[in-house]
mmCIF file of C-alpha atoms in Angstrom:
data_model
loop_
_atom_site.group_PDB
_atom_site.id
_atom_site.type_symbol
_atom_site.label_atom_id
_atom_site.label_comp_id
_atom_site.label_asym_id
_atom_site.label_seq_id
_atom_site.Cartn_x
_atom_site.Cartn_y
_atom_site.Cartn_z
ATOM 1 C CA MET A 1056 -135.861 140.251 96.879
ATOM 2 C CA GLY A 1057 -138.966 141.470 96.727
ATOM 3 C CA GLN A 1058 -141.436 140.787 93.456
ATOM 4 C CA THR A 1059 -140.259 142.885 90.826
ATOM 5 C CA ALA A 1060 -139.640 141.855 86.880
ATOM 6 C CA TRP A 1061 -136.362 140.329 87.729
ATOM 7 C CA ASN A 1062 -138.660 137.389 88.961
ATOM 8 C CA SER A 1063 -139.678 136.806 85.395
ATOM 9 C CA LEU A 1064 -135.923 135.342 84.669
ATOM 10 C CA VAL A 1065 -135.352 131.660 85.362
ATOM 11 C CA GLY A 1066 -131.756 131.255 87.001
ATOM 12 C CA HIS A 1067 -128.800 133.205 86.868
ATOM 13 C CA GLN A 1068 -129.499 134.863 90.340
ATOM 14 C CA TRP A 1069 -125.819 135.865 90.893
ATOM 15 C CA ALA A 1070 -126.157 138.319 87.389
ATOM 16 C CA VAL A 1071 -128.852 139.711 88.991
ATOM 17 C CA ASP A 1072 -127.492 140.436 92.141
ATOM 18 C CA LEU A 1073 -124.491 142.106 90.351
ATOM 19 C CA MET A 1074 -127.091 144.226 88.245
ATOM 20 C CA ARG A 1075 -129.315 145.181 90.980
ATOM 21 C CA GLY A 1076 -126.026 145.980 93.047
ATOM 22 C CA ALA A 1077 -124.810 148.524 90.199
ATOM 23 C CA LEU A 1078 -127.857 150.143 89.914
ATOM 24 C CA THR A 1079 -128.531 150.549 93.755
ATOM 25 C CA ASN A 1080 -124.754 151.826 94.291
ATOM 26 C CA ASP A 1081 -124.862 153.986 90.850
ATOM 27 C CA ARG A 1082 -122.056 152.134 89.568
ATOM 28 C CA VAL A 1083 -123.428 150.867 86.385
ATOM 29 C CA GLY A 1084 -121.048 150.467 83.873
ATOM 30 C CA HIS A 1085 -121.404 151.691 80.204
ATOM 31 C CA ALA A 1086 -120.864 148.544 78.247
ATOM 32 C CA TYR A 1087 -122.077 144.797 79.271
ATOM 33 C CA LEU A 1088 -121.224 141.618 77.537
ATOM 34 C CA PHE A 1089 -123.656 138.485 78.103
ATOM 35 C CA THR A 1090 -122.395 135.121 77.006
ATOM 36 C CA GLY A 1091 -123.607 131.958 76.933
ATOM 37 C CA PRO A 1092 -125.393 129.112 74.610
ATOM 38 C CA GLU A 1093 -128.353 130.166 72.188
ATOM 39 C CA HIS A 1094 -131.621 130.431 74.527
ATOM 40 C CA ILE A 1095 -129.727 130.522 78.109
ATOM 41 C CA GLY A 1096 -131.416 134.025 78.757
ATOM 42 C CA LYS A 1097 -128.850 136.834 77.394
ATOM 43 C CA THR A 1098 -131.537 138.924 75.559
ATOM 44 C CA THR A 1099 -133.966 138.396 78.446
ATOM 45 C CA LEU A 1100 -131.471 139.425 81.056
ATOM 46 C CA ALA A 1101 -129.973 142.441 78.981
ATOM 47 C CA ARG A 1102 -133.910 143.646 78.182
ATOM 48 C CA LEU A 1103 -134.698 143.469 82.129
ATOM 49 C CA PHE A 1104 -131.465 145.282 82.717
ATOM 50 C CA ALA A 1105 -132.473 148.191 80.319
ATOM 51 C CA GLN A 1106 -135.974 148.281 82.089
ATOM 52 C CA ALA A 1107 -134.242 148.316 85.357
ATOM 53 C CA LEU A 1108 -132.250 151.612 84.214
ATOM 54 C CA ASN A 1109 -135.234 153.106 83.133
ATOM 55 C CA CYS A 1110 -138.122 151.942 85.483
ATOM 56 C CA LEU A 1111 -140.285 154.926 86.586
ATOM 57 C CA ASP A 1112 -141.079 153.383 90.045
ATOM 58 C CA PRO A 1113 -139.343 155.567 92.787
ATOM 59 C CA ASP A 1114 -137.994 152.619 94.861
ATOM 60 C CA LEU A 1115 -134.486 151.415 93.491
ATOM 61 C CA GLN A 1116 -135.457 147.965 95.085
ATOM 62 C CA ARG A 1117 -138.650 147.579 92.961
ATOM 63 C CA ARG A 1118 -137.078 148.438 89.828
ATOM 64 C CA PRO A 1119 -137.730 146.974 87.252
ATOM 65 C CA CYS A 1120 -141.469 147.057 88.077
ATOM 66 C CA GLY A 1121 -142.662 145.713 84.903
ATOM 67 C CA ASN A 1122 -145.665 147.715 85.040
ATOM 68 C CA CYS A 1123 -144.739 151.259 84.378
ATOM 69 C CA ARG A 1124 -144.990 152.888 81.010
ATOM 70 C CA SER A 1125 -141.106 152.467 80.424
ATOM 71 C CA CYS A 1126 -140.888 148.737 81.582
ATOM 72 C CA GLN A 1127 -143.782 148.165 79.058
ATOM 73 C CA LEU A 1128 -142.618 150.113 76.472
ATOM 74 C CA ILE A 1129 -139.065 148.623 76.804
ATOM 75 C CA ALA A 1130 -140.673 144.401 76.992
ATOM 76 C CA ALA A 1131 -142.458 145.352 73.797
ATOM 77 C CA ASP A 1132 -139.341 146.678 72.190
ATOM 78 C CA ARG A 1133 -141.120 149.917 71.639
ATOM 79 C CA HIS A 1134 -139.162 152.355 73.666
ATOM 80 C CA PRO A 1135 -138.045 155.357 71.751
ATOM 81 C CA ASP A 1136 -134.848 155.372 73.844
ATOM 82 C CA VAL A 1137 -134.096 151.593 74.097
ATOM 83 C CA ARG A 1138 -132.963 150.132 70.958
ATOM 84 C CA LEU A 1139 -133.126 146.024 69.894
ATOM 85 C CA VAL A 1140 -130.422 145.478 67.350
ATOM 86 C CA GLU A 1141 -130.258 141.942 65.427
ATOM 87 C CA PRO A 1142 -128.170 140.782 62.769
ATOM 88 C CA GLU A 1143 -129.671 140.062 59.497
ATOM 89 C CA LEU A 1144 -130.519 136.466 58.923
ATOM 90 C CA SER A 1145 -129.832 135.266 55.326
ATOM 91 C CA GLY A 1146 -131.827 132.510 53.672
ATOM 92 C CA ARG A 1147 -129.056 130.188 54.358
ATOM 93 C CA GLY A 1148 -129.418 130.904 58.278
ATOM 94 C CA LYS A 1149 -126.515 132.876 58.783
ATOM 95 C CA ARG A 1150 -126.511 136.082 60.797
ATOM 96 C CA THR A 1151 -124.657 139.432 59.911
ATOM 97 C CA LEU A 1152 -124.745 142.601 61.539
ATOM 98 C CA LYS A 1153 -123.416 145.070 59.064
ATOM 99 C CA ILE A 1154 -121.354 148.475 59.424
ATOM 100 C CA ASP A 1155 -124.365 150.613 58.200
ATOM 101 C CA GLU A 1156 -126.653 149.070 61.112
ATOM 102 C CA VAL A 1157 -123.825 150.048 63.478
ATOM 103 C CA ARG A 1158 -123.548 153.650 62.003
ATOM 104 C CA ASP A 1159 -127.669 153.986 62.059
ATOM 105 C CA PHE A 1160 -127.720 153.485 66.124
ATOM 106 C CA GLN A 1161 -124.430 155.365 66.550
ATOM 107 C CA HIS A 1162 -125.933 158.460 64.913
ATOM 108 C CA ASP A 1163 -129.350 157.745 67.330
ATOM 109 C CA LEU A 1164 -126.732 157.706 70.446
ATOM 110 C CA SER A 1165 -125.586 161.098 69.330
ATOM 111 C CA LEU A 1166 -128.749 162.555 70.144
ATOM 112 C CA ALA A 1167 -130.436 163.667 73.403
ATOM 113 C CA ALA A 1168 -133.110 160.980 74.768
ATOM 114 C CA TYR A 1169 -136.857 161.914 74.504
ATOM 115 C CA GLU A 1170 -137.514 160.430 77.849
ATOM 116 C CA ALA A 1171 -135.349 157.835 79.459
ATOM 117 C CA ARG A 1172 -132.997 158.143 82.160
ATOM 118 C CA LYS A 1173 -130.490 155.942 80.104
ATOM 119 C CA LYS A 1174 -130.297 155.166 76.238
ATOM 120 C CA VAL A 1175 -129.860 151.846 75.825
ATOM 121 C CA VAL A 1176 -128.896 149.809 72.716
ATOM 122 C CA ILE A 1177 -129.308 145.803 73.135
ATOM 123 C CA LEU A 1178 -126.766 144.361 70.160
ATOM 124 C CA THR A 1179 -128.076 140.384 70.233
ATOM 125 C CA TYR A 1180 -125.426 138.029 68.200
ATOM 126 C CA PHE A 1181 -122.609 140.677 68.206
ATOM 127 C CA ASP A 1182 -120.180 137.634 67.208
ATOM 128 C CA ALA A 1183 -122.237 137.915 63.962
ATOM 129 C CA ALA A 1184 -120.554 141.480 63.391
ATOM 130 C CA THR A 1185 -118.294 142.095 60.196
ATOM 131 C CA ALA A 1186 -114.982 143.224 60.908
ATOM 132 C CA GLY A 1187 -115.920 146.594 59.556
ATOM 133 C CA ALA A 1188 -118.822 146.745 61.896
ATOM 134 C CA ALA A 1189 -116.573 145.498 65.041
ATOM 135 C CA ASN A 1190 -114.176 148.143 64.284
ATOM 136 C CA ALA A 1191 -117.081 150.969 63.884
ATOM 137 C CA PHE A 1192 -118.412 149.866 67.270
ATOM 138 C CA LEU A 1193 -114.978 149.938 68.719
ATOM 139 C CA LYS A 1194 -115.145 153.808 68.665
ATOM 140 C CA THR A 1195 -118.170 153.917 70.220
ATOM 141 C CA LEU A 1196 -117.044 151.966 73.476
ATOM 142 C CA GLU A 1197 -113.909 153.965 73.501
ATOM 143 C CA GLU A 1198 -115.674 157.330 73.646
ATOM 144 C CA PRO A 1199 -118.893 156.586 74.956
ATOM 145 C CA PRO A 1200 -121.808 159.190 75.112
ATOM 146 C CA ALA A 1201 -122.967 160.377 78.358
ATOM 147 C CA ASN A 1202 -125.989 158.575 79.595
ATOM 148 C CA VAL A 1203 -125.698 155.403 77.340
ATOM 149 C CA VAL A 1204 -125.262 151.786 77.990
ATOM 150 C CA LEU A 1205 -124.306 149.089 75.711
ATOM 151 C CA LEU A 1206 -125.568 145.705 76.241
ATOM 152 C CA LEU A 1207 -123.967 142.903 73.889
ATOM 153 C CA THR A 1208 -124.773 139.235 73.630
ATOM 154 C CA ALA A 1209 -122.622 136.603 72.261
ATOM 155 C CA ALA A 1210 -122.016 132.705 72.349
ATOM 156 C CA GLU A 1211 -118.383 133.285 73.931
ATOM 157 C CA ALA A 1212 -116.173 136.417 74.534
ATOM 158 C CA ASP A 1213 -113.288 134.759 72.837
ATOM 159 C CA THR A 1214 -114.688 135.295 69.423
ATOM 160 C CA LEU A 1215 -115.172 139.416 69.833
ATOM 161 C CA LEU A 1216 -111.839 141.340 69.412
ATOM 162 C CA PRO A 1217 -110.039 141.530 72.444
ATOM 163 C CA THR A 1218 -110.559 145.685 72.487
ATOM 164 C CA ILE A 1219 -114.330 145.010 72.444
ATOM 165 C CA THR A 1220 -114.378 142.491 75.272
ATOM 166 C CA SER A 1221 -111.779 144.621 77.747
ATOM 167 C CA ARG A 1222 -114.011 147.166 77.533
ATOM 168 C CA CYS A 1223 -117.075 145.464 78.603
ATOM 169 C CA ARG A 1224 -118.141 143.735 82.059
ATOM 170 C CA VAL A 1225 -118.647 140.314 81.191
ATOM 171 C CA MET A 1226 -121.413 138.172 82.443
ATOM 172 C CA ALA A 1227 -120.727 134.581 81.530
ATOM 173 C CA LEU A 1228 -124.407 132.711 81.554
ATOM 174 C CA ARG A 1229 -123.913 128.971 82.476
ATOM 175 C CA PRO A 1230 -126.397 126.263 81.442
ATOM 176 C CA LEU A 1231 -128.965 125.690 84.208
ATOM 177 C CA ALA A 1232 -129.399 122.602 86.460
ATOM 178 C CA ARG A 1233 -131.793 120.076 85.233
ATOM 179 C CA SER A 1234 -134.165 120.844 88.225
ATOM 180 C CA GLU A 1235 -134.108 124.830 87.406
ATOM 181 C CA VAL A 1236 -135.600 124.149 84.166
ATOM 182 C CA TYR A 1237 -138.110 121.632 85.121
ATOM 183 C CA SER A 1238 -139.390 123.640 88.218
ATOM 184 C CA ALA A 1239 -139.636 126.494 85.484
ATOM 185 C CA LEU A 1240 -141.856 124.298 83.032
ATOM 186 C CA LEU A 1241 -144.292 123.002 85.700
ATOM 187 C CA GLU A 1242 -144.694 126.263 87.807
ATOM 188 C CA ARG A 1243 -144.344 129.159 85.392
ATOM 189 C CA TRP A 1244 -145.382 127.712 81.962
ATOM 190 C CA GLY A 1245 -148.046 124.949 82.901
ATOM 191 C CA ALA A 1246 -146.159 121.723 81.537
ATOM 192 C CA SER A 1247 -147.373 118.424 82.883
ATOM 193 C CA PRO A 1248 -145.099 116.668 84.876
ATOM 194 C CA ASP A 1249 -144.273 114.061 82.039
ATOM 195 C CA LYS A 1250 -143.646 116.666 79.490
ATOM 196 C CA ALA A 1251 -141.691 119.118 81.899
ATOM 197 C CA GLU A 1252 -139.317 115.855 82.871
ATOM 198 C CA LYS A 1253 -138.586 115.213 78.966
ATOM 199 C CA LEU A 1254 -138.222 119.030 78.026
ATOM 200 C CA SER A 1255 -135.819 119.821 80.915
ATOM 201 C CA HIS A 1256 -133.558 116.702 79.973
ATOM 202 C CA LEU A 1257 -133.595 117.608 76.214
ATOM 203 C CA ALA A 1258 -133.182 121.326 77.123
ATOM 204 C CA ASP A 1259 -129.312 121.195 78.442
ATOM 205 C CA GLY A 1260 -129.753 123.636 80.552
ATOM 206 C CA ARG A 1261 -131.409 126.503 78.501
ATOM 207 C CA PRO A 1262 -134.857 127.590 79.746
ATOM 208 C CA GLY A 1263 -135.627 129.841 76.437
ATOM 209 C CA TRP A 1264 -135.588 126.334 74.533
ATOM 210 C CA ALA A 1265 -137.290 124.343 76.933
ATOM 211 C CA ARG A 1266 -140.058 127.223 76.834
ATOM 212 C CA ARG A 1267 -140.070 127.307 72.689
ATOM 213 C CA ALA A 1268 -140.285 123.826 72.699
ATOM 214 C CA LEU A 1269 -143.556 123.685 74.824
ATOM 215 C CA GLN A 1270 -144.957 125.935 72.749
ATOM 216 C CA GLU A 1271 -143.684 124.310 69.505
ATOM 217 C CA PRO A 1272 -143.682 120.388 69.714
ATOM 218 C CA GLU A 1273 -141.923 120.110 66.267
ATOM 219 C CA LEU A 1274 -138.760 121.316 67.621
ATOM 220 C CA ILE A 1275 -138.616 118.148 69.767
ATOM 221 C CA GLU A 1276 -138.969 116.077 66.370
#
């Protein structure tokens, strides 16, 4: 694989290969569910897929390029046709996705895209959806608008309604090998060998946690 924005992802090469194959063969599904522990790379992968779907590079093999207007807007969560929906976080640290938030983006999906090839909604922590929100979203899954791709993240597929899971292509992300996290800390994020050794053990296969702990030492405490 040549240098593309996919290379910014640590691990999960099998998932990248599947998504690049779907793009190359014009077999992109209307809904995907990324599952796995927190900080494993679910949202990063979803955002990269949104970039790949809307990258302006004429060569499919170079998408997402990471440099075009579309890729950069999506990376910054500022693209008019790619929406990131995150559940509200209460003072007690509990997340909740409410029905009003679902209806809000459903209305947006009914409108024509401003400039994107595909309108995309990334729904993080979908396991935090209320029963009403989940049932309202099911209607969109059953009758998806044209040129819309829905990308969900959750800890486990079993925590969602079976009718939702069955309508998504499930991508179950697993913790990475310690050596992969160690290499990323050392080569990508500039950690010292001692720090990389320590954090790669504590990360439990979660590269996102390792990177955050490198930047915020208080996490280790």
